[in-house]
Amino acid sequence: MPLEMNREVFITCAVTGAGSTQDRSSRVPRSPKQIADSAIAAAKAGASIVHCHVRDPETGVPSRNPAYYREITDRIRSANVDIVLNLTAGMGGDLVLGPSSRPLPLSEKTDMISAEERLCHVAECLPEICTLDCGTMNFAESDYVMVNTPGMLIDMSRMITDLGVMPEIEVFDSGHLWYARHLVEQGILHKTVLVQLCMGIPWGASDDLNTFLAMVNNVPEDWVFSAFSIGRHQMAYVAASVLAGGNVRVGLEDNLWLDKGNLAENWQLVDCAKSIIENLGARVLSPDEVRTKLCLTKRV
């Protein structure tokens, strides 16, 4: 894919995520109301898309309770602000082994469910977009594996397509991008493809620019891509992605800090990203312009 600066950019705000960040920052939203309010504030700051997970309102622990997704969806759609809704479908693929001396039986933290269960909230809420993690990988913790087998991905891809929802292909390494191309070649996914390049997440693609450009160069020319990195590199990757021809993602899922010692809110991260984009000479797209670009139908 030739590298050419993108001059019409959309911003995705990843509002809360599924990491154990709830006790590291008081600004990570927990309840459906807090998550929806944070998403709405991000939209007002310039985000075109909000990407939402849910959490237990009391503990802040990541959840996959469909009722929480329903409440978030209803609150966002009833707000006086336009936004493209992107719900995660990544929960329910957690394999946690026992220690290396005795990997079986599996840890009680294992959470492995069916394709139908992983998509039940998507079927109920019908967001415009939902995520599809396009591969299996070792993920940060010593005995935890994020599991997305080819069979699971084929079934989930077909279900998402049948629902009329656009999958956002989450790519954590080059092999995941290879498999996404295979799904399109087999006719399992439509040829209008949205990809999120996820950089710097242990132990996927590292967030150095050589690796990033290798990932970008393997995105087919007719696909739309966005990219992000975690932590202190989040804003650097706003600039890097725009310069490489892509779109951007920011938010508390990936980074808790506005700057050193200053905890962020989602709208502040969006505002900062918007300034970077505009200072590069690009324009931030509205939600309706994103729908046109991605052939989405607005849900109400």
mmCIF file of C-alpha atoms in Angstrom:
data_model
loop_
_atom_site.group_PDB
_atom_site.id
_atom_site.type_symbol
_atom_site.label_atom_id
_atom_site.label_comp_id
_atom_site.label_asym_id
_atom_site.label_seq_id
_atom_site.Cartn_x
_atom_site.Cartn_y
_atom_site.Cartn_z
ATOM 1 C CA MET A 1 0.000 0.000 0.000
ATOM 2 C CA PRO A 2 1.561 3.344 -0.974
ATOM 3 C CA LEU A 3 2.105 5.771 1.878
ATOM 4 C CA GLU A 4 0.178 8.967 1.341
ATOM 5 C CA MET A 5 -1.090 11.320 4.026
ATOM 6 C CA ASN A 6 -4.785 11.021 4.799
ATOM 7 C CA ARG A 7 -6.414 14.450 4.634
ATOM 8 C CA GLU A 8 -9.891 13.335 5.730
ATOM 9 C CA VAL A 9 -9.566 11.522 9.047
ATOM 10 C CA PHE A 10 -12.015 9.956 11.458
ATOM 11 C CA ILE A 11 -11.349 9.630 15.178
ATOM 12 C CA THR A 12 -12.428 6.586 17.166
ATOM 13 C CA CYS A 13 -12.591 6.910 20.940
ATOM 14 C CA ALA A 14 -12.109 3.620 22.827
ATOM 15 C CA VAL A 15 -13.977 4.592 25.960
ATOM 16 C CA THR A 16 -13.143 2.071 28.674
ATOM 17 C CA GLY A 17 -11.733 -1.247 27.390
ATOM 18 C CA ALA A 18 -11.462 -4.616 29.099
ATOM 19 C CA GLY A 19 -8.202 -4.138 30.949
ATOM 20 C CA SER A 20 -7.784 -3.916 34.720
ATOM 21 C CA THR A 21 -7.486 -0.121 34.657
ATOM 22 C CA GLN A 22 -10.444 0.659 36.919
ATOM 23 C CA ASP A 23 -8.263 1.052 40.010
ATOM 24 C CA ARG A 24 -5.468 2.951 38.245
ATOM 25 C CA SER A 25 -7.592 5.939 37.312
ATOM 26 C CA SER A 26 -10.787 7.313 38.831
ATOM 27 C CA ARG A 27 -11.638 8.666 35.367
ATOM 28 C CA VAL A 28 -12.176 5.248 33.805
ATOM 29 C CA PRO A 29 -15.975 5.025 33.443
ATOM 30 C CA ARG A 30 -17.638 2.020 35.064
ATOM 31 C CA SER A 31 -21.430 2.128 34.980
ATOM 32 C CA PRO A 32 -23.410 2.134 31.715
ATOM 33 C CA LYS A 33 -24.405 5.747 32.412
ATOM 34 C CA GLN A 34 -20.784 6.796 32.988
ATOM 35 C CA ILE A 35 -19.628 4.987 29.851
ATOM 36 C CA ALA A 36 -22.417 6.519 27.755
ATOM 37 C CA ASP A 37 -21.784 10.004 29.176
ATOM 38 C CA SER A 38 -18.073 9.666 28.433
ATOM 39 C CA ALA A 39 -18.839 8.508 24.887
ATOM 40 C CA ILE A 40 -21.183 11.456 24.347
ATOM 41 C CA ALA A 41 -18.550 13.903 25.631
ATOM 42 C CA ALA A 42 -16.006 12.323 23.270
ATOM 43 C CA ALA A 43 -18.415 12.785 20.367
ATOM 44 C CA LYS A 44 -18.882 16.450 21.235
ATOM 45 C CA ALA A 45 -15.077 16.834 21.270
ATOM 46 C CA GLY A 46 -14.782 15.450 17.730
ATOM 47 C CA ALA A 47 -14.899 11.644 17.823
ATOM 48 C CA SER A 48 -16.842 10.162 14.914
ATOM 49 C CA ILE A 49 -16.909 6.622 16.366
ATOM 50 C CA VAL A 50 -17.071 5.382 19.949
ATOM 51 C CA HIS A 51 -15.824 1.874 20.739
ATOM 52 C CA CYS A 52 -17.456 0.490 23.890
ATOM 53 C CA HIS A 53 -16.883 -2.335 26.353
ATOM 54 C CA VAL A 54 -18.883 -2.623 29.574
ATOM 55 C CA ARG A 55 -17.939 -3.049 33.225
ATOM 56 C CA ASP A 56 -19.603 -4.064 36.457
ATOM 57 C CA PRO A 57 -20.906 -0.765 37.867
ATOM 58 C CA GLU A 58 -19.861 -1.616 41.430
ATOM 59 C CA THR A 59 -16.413 -3.154 40.984
ATOM 60 C CA GLY A 60 -15.369 -1.779 37.600
ATOM 61 C CA VAL A 61 -14.355 -5.281 36.539
ATOM 62 C CA PRO A 62 -14.858 -5.885 32.779
ATOM 63 C CA SER A 63 -18.174 -7.570 31.991
ATOM 64 C CA ARG A 64 -20.083 -8.963 29.022
ATOM 65 C CA ASN A 65 -23.567 -8.492 30.488
ATOM 66 C CA PRO A 66 -25.938 -7.766 27.546
ATOM 67 C CA ALA A 67 -28.122 -5.548 29.739
ATOM 68 C CA TYR A 68 -25.244 -3.126 30.216
ATOM 69 C CA TYR A 69 -24.718 -2.943 26.449
ATOM 70 C CA ARG A 70 -28.429 -2.333 25.947
ATOM 71 C CA GLU A 71 -28.375 0.561 28.419
ATOM 72 C CA ILE A 72 -25.285 2.132 26.839
ATOM 73 C CA THR A 73 -26.793 1.821 23.368
ATOM 74 C CA ASP A 74 -30.096 3.374 24.414
ATOM 75 C CA ARG A 75 -28.410 6.243 26.246
ATOM 76 C CA ILE A 76 -26.103 7.083 23.336
ATOM 77 C CA ARG A 77 -28.849 6.880 20.725
ATOM 78 C CA SER A 78 -31.205 9.051 22.760
ATOM 79 C CA ALA A 79 -28.569 11.757 23.317
ATOM 80 C CA ASN A 80 -28.591 14.968 21.346
ATOM 81 C CA VAL A 81 -25.355 14.130 19.546
ATOM 82 C CA ASP A 82 -24.542 12.041 16.493
ATOM 83 C CA ILE A 83 -21.999 9.221 16.798
ATOM 84 C CA VAL A 84 -21.219 5.898 15.111
ATOM 85 C CA LEU A 85 -21.485 3.097 17.683
ATOM 86 C CA ASN A 86 -18.863 0.325 17.727
ATOM 87 C CA LEU A 87 -19.354 -2.458 20.290
ATOM 88 C CA THR A 88 -16.684 -4.985 21.196
ATOM 89 C CA ALA A 89 -17.136 -8.664 20.385
ATOM 90 C CA GLY A 90 -13.822 -9.602 21.943
ATOM 91 C CA MET A 91 -15.040 -10.913 25.289
ATOM 92 C CA GLY A 92 -15.410 -14.647 25.849
ATOM 93 C CA GLY A 93 -12.195 -15.844 24.237
ATOM 94 C CA ASP A 94 -10.013 -15.940 27.355
ATOM 95 C CA LEU A 95 -7.960 -19.085 27.911
ATOM 96 C CA VAL A 96 -5.988 -19.066 31.168
ATOM 97 C CA LEU A 97 -3.737 -22.061 31.742
ATOM 98 C CA GLY A 98 -2.445 -23.345 35.018
ATOM 99 C CA PRO A 99 1.261 -22.892 35.889
ATOM 100 C CA SER A 100 3.846 -24.298 33.481
ATOM 101 C CA SER A 101 4.428 -27.270 35.794
ATOM 102 C CA ARG A 102 0.733 -28.236 35.481
ATOM 103 C CA PRO A 103 -1.121 -26.304 32.755
ATOM 104 C CA LEU A 104 -4.264 -28.420 33.225
ATOM 105 C CA PRO A 105 -6.835 -28.064 34.624
ATOM 106 C CA LEU A 106 -7.490 -24.588 33.268
ATOM 107 C CA SER A 107 -7.643 -21.630 35.626
ATOM 108 C CA GLU A 108 -11.059 -20.550 36.895
ATOM 109 C CA LYS A 109 -10.362 -17.229 35.122
ATOM 110 C CA THR A 110 -10.886 -18.961 31.764
ATOM 111 C CA ASP A 111 -13.905 -17.549 29.937
ATOM 112 C CA MET A 112 -14.567 -19.432 26.696
ATOM 113 C CA ILE A 113 -18.018 -19.148 25.136
ATOM 114 C CA SER A 114 -19.677 -19.826 21.779
ATOM 115 C CA ALA A 115 -19.762 -17.534 18.761
ATOM 116 C CA GLU A 116 -23.476 -16.934 19.378
ATOM 117 C CA GLU A 117 -22.838 -15.894 22.984
ATOM 118 C CA ARG A 118 -19.988 -13.601 21.982
ATOM 119 C CA LEU A 119 -22.339 -11.799 19.612
ATOM 120 C CA CYS A 120 -25.611 -11.857 21.567
ATOM 121 C CA HIS A 121 -25.344 -8.176 22.562
ATOM 122 C CA VAL A 122 -24.468 -7.244 18.975
ATOM 123 C CA ALA A 123 -27.569 -9.065 17.715
ATOM 124 C CA GLU A 124 -29.706 -7.251 20.306
ATOM 125 C CA CYS A 125 -28.255 -3.745 19.997
ATOM 126 C CA LEU A 126 -27.325 -3.769 16.272
ATOM 127 C CA PRO A 127 -24.487 -1.241 16.393
ATOM 128 C CA GLU A 128 -23.160 0.052 13.094
ATOM 129 C CA ILE A 129 -19.778 -1.600 13.802
ATOM 130 C CA CYS A 130 -18.485 -4.355 16.059
ATOM 131 C CA THR A 131 -14.940 -5.606 16.511
ATOM 132 C CA LEU A 132 -13.535 -8.925 15.310
ATOM 133 C CA ASP A 133 -10.154 -9.871 16.822
ATOM 134 C CA CYS A 134 -8.606 -11.637 13.864
ATOM 135 C CA GLY A 135 -6.228 -14.096 15.535
ATOM 136 C CA THR A 136 -4.966 -15.882 18.623
ATOM 137 C CA MET A 137 -2.049 -14.482 20.630
ATOM 138 C CA ASN A 138 -0.186 -14.501 23.923
ATOM 139 C CA PHE A 139 -1.567 -11.437 25.641
ATOM 140 C CA ALA A 140 0.474 -9.633 28.288
ATOM 141 C CA GLU A 141 0.008 -12.032 31.202
ATOM 142 C CA SER A 142 2.132 -15.163 31.598
ATOM 143 C CA ASP A 143 -0.515 -17.884 31.256
ATOM 144 C CA TYR A 144 -3.268 -16.014 29.368
ATOM 145 C CA VAL A 145 -4.016 -16.640 25.690
ATOM 146 C CA MET A 146 -6.505 -14.563 23.678
ATOM 147 C CA VAL A 147 -8.163 -17.265 21.578
ATOM 148 C CA ASN A 148 -9.776 -16.629 18.197
ATOM 149 C CA THR A 149 -9.475 -19.801 16.132
ATOM 150 C CA PRO A 150 -10.074 -19.862 12.352
ATOM 151 C CA GLY A 151 -13.324 -21.772 12.891
ATOM 152 C CA MET A 152 -14.562 -19.279 15.465
ATOM 153 C CA LEU A 153 -13.655 -16.342 13.206
ATOM 154 C CA ILE A 154 -15.425 -17.846 10.197
ATOM 155 C CA ASP A 155 -18.614 -18.356 12.219
ATOM 156 C CA MET A 156 -18.470 -14.915 13.844
ATOM 157 C CA SER A 157 -17.742 -13.231 10.500
ATOM 158 C CA ARG A 158 -20.796 -14.831 8.915
ATOM 159 C CA MET A 159 -23.019 -13.915 11.854
ATOM 160 C CA ILE A 160 -21.830 -10.296 11.892
ATOM 161 C CA THR A 161 -22.353 -9.978 8.141
ATOM 162 C CA ASP A 162 -25.839 -11.523 8.374
ATOM 163 C CA LEU A 163 -26.745 -8.970 11.056
ATOM 164 C CA GLY A 164 -25.857 -6.116 8.714
ATOM 165 C CA VAL A 165 -23.106 -4.915 11.053
ATOM 166 C CA MET A 166 -19.658 -3.924 9.770
ATOM 167 C CA PRO A 167 -16.821 -5.823 11.441
ATOM 168 C CA GLU A 168 -13.821 -3.770 12.460
ATOM 169 C CA ILE A 169 -10.944 -6.223 12.011
ATOM 170 C CA GLU A 170 -8.632 -5.926 15.015
ATOM 171 C CA VAL A 171 -5.101 -6.777 13.864
ATOM 172 C CA PHE A 172 -2.448 -7.352 16.536
ATOM 173 C CA ASP A 173 0.201 -8.850 14.265
ATOM 174 C CA SER A 174 0.897 -9.426 10.577
ATOM 175 C CA GLY A 175 -0.529 -12.955 10.582
ATOM 176 C CA HIS A 176 -3.884 -11.566 11.702
ATOM 177 C CA LEU A 177 -3.883 -9.270 8.679
ATOM 178 C CA TRP A 178 -3.026 -12.232 6.456
ATOM 179 C CA TYR A 179 -6.009 -14.158 7.829
ATOM 180 C CA ALA A 180 -8.317 -11.153 7.340
ATOM 181 C CA ARG A 181 -7.324 -11.091 3.666
ATOM 182 C CA HIS A 182 -8.117 -14.817 3.502
ATOM 183 C CA LEU A 183 -11.636 -14.220 4.910
ATOM 184 C CA VAL A 184 -12.270 -11.654 2.169
ATOM 185 C CA GLU A 185 -10.818 -13.875 -0.567
ATOM 186 C CA GLN A 186 -13.119 -16.695 0.551
ATOM 187 C CA GLY A 187 -16.146 -14.391 0.381
ATOM 188 C CA ILE A 188 -16.794 -14.730 4.111
ATOM 189 C CA LEU A 189 -16.276 -10.998 4.674
ATOM 190 C CA HIS A 190 -17.412 -8.251 2.321
ATOM 191 C CA LYS A 191 -14.808 -6.427 0.265
ATOM 192 C CA THR A 192 -15.444 -3.129 2.094
ATOM 193 C CA VAL A 193 -13.076 -3.740 5.000
ATOM 194 C CA LEU A 194 -12.271 -1.655 8.073
ATOM 195 C CA VAL A 195 -9.046 -2.586 9.876
ATOM 196 C CA GLN A 196 -7.684 -1.419 13.224
ATOM 197 C CA LEU A 197 -3.906 -1.833 13.529
ATOM 198 C CA CYS A 198 -3.243 -2.417 17.239
ATOM 199 C CA MET A 199 0.379 -1.555 17.995
ATOM 200 C CA GLY A 200 2.498 -2.057 21.083
ATOM 201 C CA ILE A 201 0.290 -4.573 22.879
ATOM 202 C CA PRO A 202 2.307 -7.364 24.480
ATOM 203 C CA TRP A 203 2.959 -9.706 22.720
ATOM 204 C CA GLY A 204 1.768 -8.609 19.316
ATOM 205 C CA ALA A 205 3.265 -6.145 16.862
ATOM 206 C CA SER A 206 5.720 -3.792 18.549
ATOM 207 C CA ASP A 207 5.066 -0.086 18.181
ATOM 208 C CA ASP A 208 8.299 0.902 16.437
ATOM 209 C CA LEU A 209 7.767 2.661 13.115
ATOM 210 C CA ASN A 210 9.456 -0.038 11.035
ATOM 211 C CA THR A 211 6.926 -2.602 12.262
ATOM 212 C CA PHE A 212 4.070 -0.147 11.827
ATOM 213 C CA LEU A 213 4.994 0.603 8.214
ATOM 214 C CA ALA A 214 5.320 -3.112 7.506
ATOM 215 C CA MET A 215 1.769 -3.563 8.801
ATOM 216 C CA VAL A 216 0.480 -0.607 6.759
ATOM 217 C CA ASN A 217 2.187 -1.914 3.607
ATOM 218 C CA ASN A 218 0.242 -5.164 3.975
ATOM 219 C CA VAL A 219 -3.157 -3.463 4.090
ATOM 220 C CA PRO A 220 -4.826 -3.770 0.660
ATOM 221 C CA GLU A 221 -5.240 -0.441 -1.111
ATOM 222 C CA ASP A 222 -9.043 -0.600 -1.155
ATOM 223 C CA TRP A 223 -9.338 -1.221 2.611
ATOM 224 C CA VAL A 224 -9.803 1.530 5.216
ATOM 225 C CA PHE A 225 -7.454 1.391 8.170
ATOM 226 C CA SER A 226 -7.054 3.065 11.510
ATOM 227 C CA ALA A 227 -4.213 2.633 13.992
ATOM 228 C CA PHE A 228 -3.254 3.253 17.581
ATOM 229 C CA SER A 229 -0.566 2.520 20.128
ATOM 230 C CA ILE A 230 -0.894 2.279 23.875
ATOM 231 C CA GLY A 231 0.409 4.407 26.723
ATOM 232 C CA ARG A 232 2.753 7.316 26.106
ATOM 233 C CA HIS A 233 2.933 6.623 22.364
ATOM 234 C CA GLN A 234 -0.788 7.151 21.804
ATOM 235 C CA MET A 235 -0.544 10.694 20.432
ATOM 236 C CA ALA A 236 2.593 9.966 18.434
ATOM 237 C CA TYR A 237 0.591 7.318 16.613
ATOM 238 C CA VAL A 238 -2.157 9.820 15.828
ATOM 239 C CA ALA A 239 0.394 11.653 13.694
ATOM 240 C CA ALA A 240 2.006 8.459 12.383
ATOM 241 C CA SER A 241 -1.287 6.969 11.218
ATOM 242 C CA VAL A 242 -2.443 10.131 9.456
ATOM 243 C CA LEU A 243 0.919 10.485 7.694
ATOM 244 C CA ALA A 244 0.734 6.828 6.624
ATOM 245 C CA GLY A 245 -2.746 7.289 5.137
ATOM 246 C CA GLY A 246 -4.868 6.061 8.014
ATOM 247 C CA ASN A 247 -7.346 7.118 10.658
ATOM 248 C CA VAL A 248 -6.835 7.284 14.417
ATOM 249 C CA ARG A 249 -7.990 5.858 17.721
ATOM 250 C CA VAL A 250 -7.495 7.329 21.180
ATOM 251 C CA GLY A 251 -9.183 6.788 24.533
ATOM 252 C CA LEU A 252 -8.839 5.416 28.047
ATOM 253 C CA GLU A 253 -8.862 1.815 26.828
ATOM 254 C CA ASP A 254 -5.332 2.382 25.545
ATOM 255 C CA ASN A 255 -3.893 5.235 27.594
ATOM 256 C CA LEU A 256 -4.809 6.815 30.946
ATOM 257 C CA TRP A 257 -2.652 9.932 30.755
ATOM 258 C CA LEU A 258 -3.003 13.326 29.108
ATOM 259 C CA ASP A 259 0.594 14.043 30.004
ATOM 260 C CA LYS A 260 2.976 13.028 32.781
ATOM 261 C CA GLY A 261 1.173 13.129 36.129
ATOM 262 C CA ASN A 262 -2.106 14.304 34.567
ATOM 263 C CA LEU A 263 -4.853 11.681 34.275
ATOM 264 C CA ALA A 264 -7.004 12.087 31.179
ATOM 265 C CA GLU A 265 -10.674 11.986 30.372
ATOM 266 C CA ASN A 266 -11.774 10.596 27.035
ATOM 267 C CA TRP A 267 -12.906 13.916 25.599
ATOM 268 C CA GLN A 268 -9.498 15.447 26.382
ATOM 269 C CA LEU A 269 -7.700 12.711 24.441
ATOM 270 C CA VAL A 270 -10.065 13.245 21.504
ATOM 271 C CA ASP A 271 -9.505 17.002 21.649
ATOM 272 C CA CYS A 272 -5.734 16.500 21.622
ATOM 273 C CA ALA A 273 -5.970 14.098 18.661
ATOM 274 C CA LYS A 274 -8.164 16.532 16.773
ATOM 275 C CA SER A 275 -5.583 19.300 17.260
ATOM 276 C CA ILE A 276 -2.790 17.076 15.942
ATOM 277 C CA ILE A 277 -4.843 16.086 12.884
ATOM 278 C CA GLU A 278 -5.764 19.658 12.054
ATOM 279 C CA ASN A 279 -2.230 20.928 12.639
ATOM 280 C CA LEU A 280 -1.049 18.375 10.077
ATOM 281 C CA GLY A 281 -3.392 20.015 7.576
ATOM 282 C CA ALA A 282 -6.071 17.301 7.610
ATOM 283 C CA ARG A 283 -9.773 17.521 8.358
ATOM 284 C CA VAL A 284 -11.768 15.515 10.917
ATOM 285 C CA LEU A 285 -14.767 13.716 9.436
ATOM 286 C CA SER A 286 -18.243 13.904 10.920
ATOM 287 C CA PRO A 287 -20.192 10.737 11.813
ATOM 288 C CA ASP A 288 -22.356 11.083 8.690
ATOM 289 C CA GLU A 289 -19.257 11.401 6.519
ATOM 290 C CA VAL A 290 -17.883 8.244 8.128
ATOM 291 C CA ARG A 291 -21.142 6.424 7.354
ATOM 292 C CA THR A 292 -20.810 7.444 3.716
ATOM 293 C CA LYS A 293 -17.157 6.404 3.601
ATOM 294 C CA LEU A 294 -17.819 2.982 5.167
ATOM 295 C CA CYS A 295 -21.278 2.373 3.622
ATOM 296 C CA LEU A 296 -22.958 2.266 7.037
ATOM 297 C CA THR A 297 -26.642 2.682 7.802
ATOM 298 C CA LYS A 298 -27.460 4.867 10.788
ATOM 299 C CA ARG A 299 -29.239 2.981 13.569
ATOM 300 C CA VAL A 300 -31.862 4.585 15.800
#
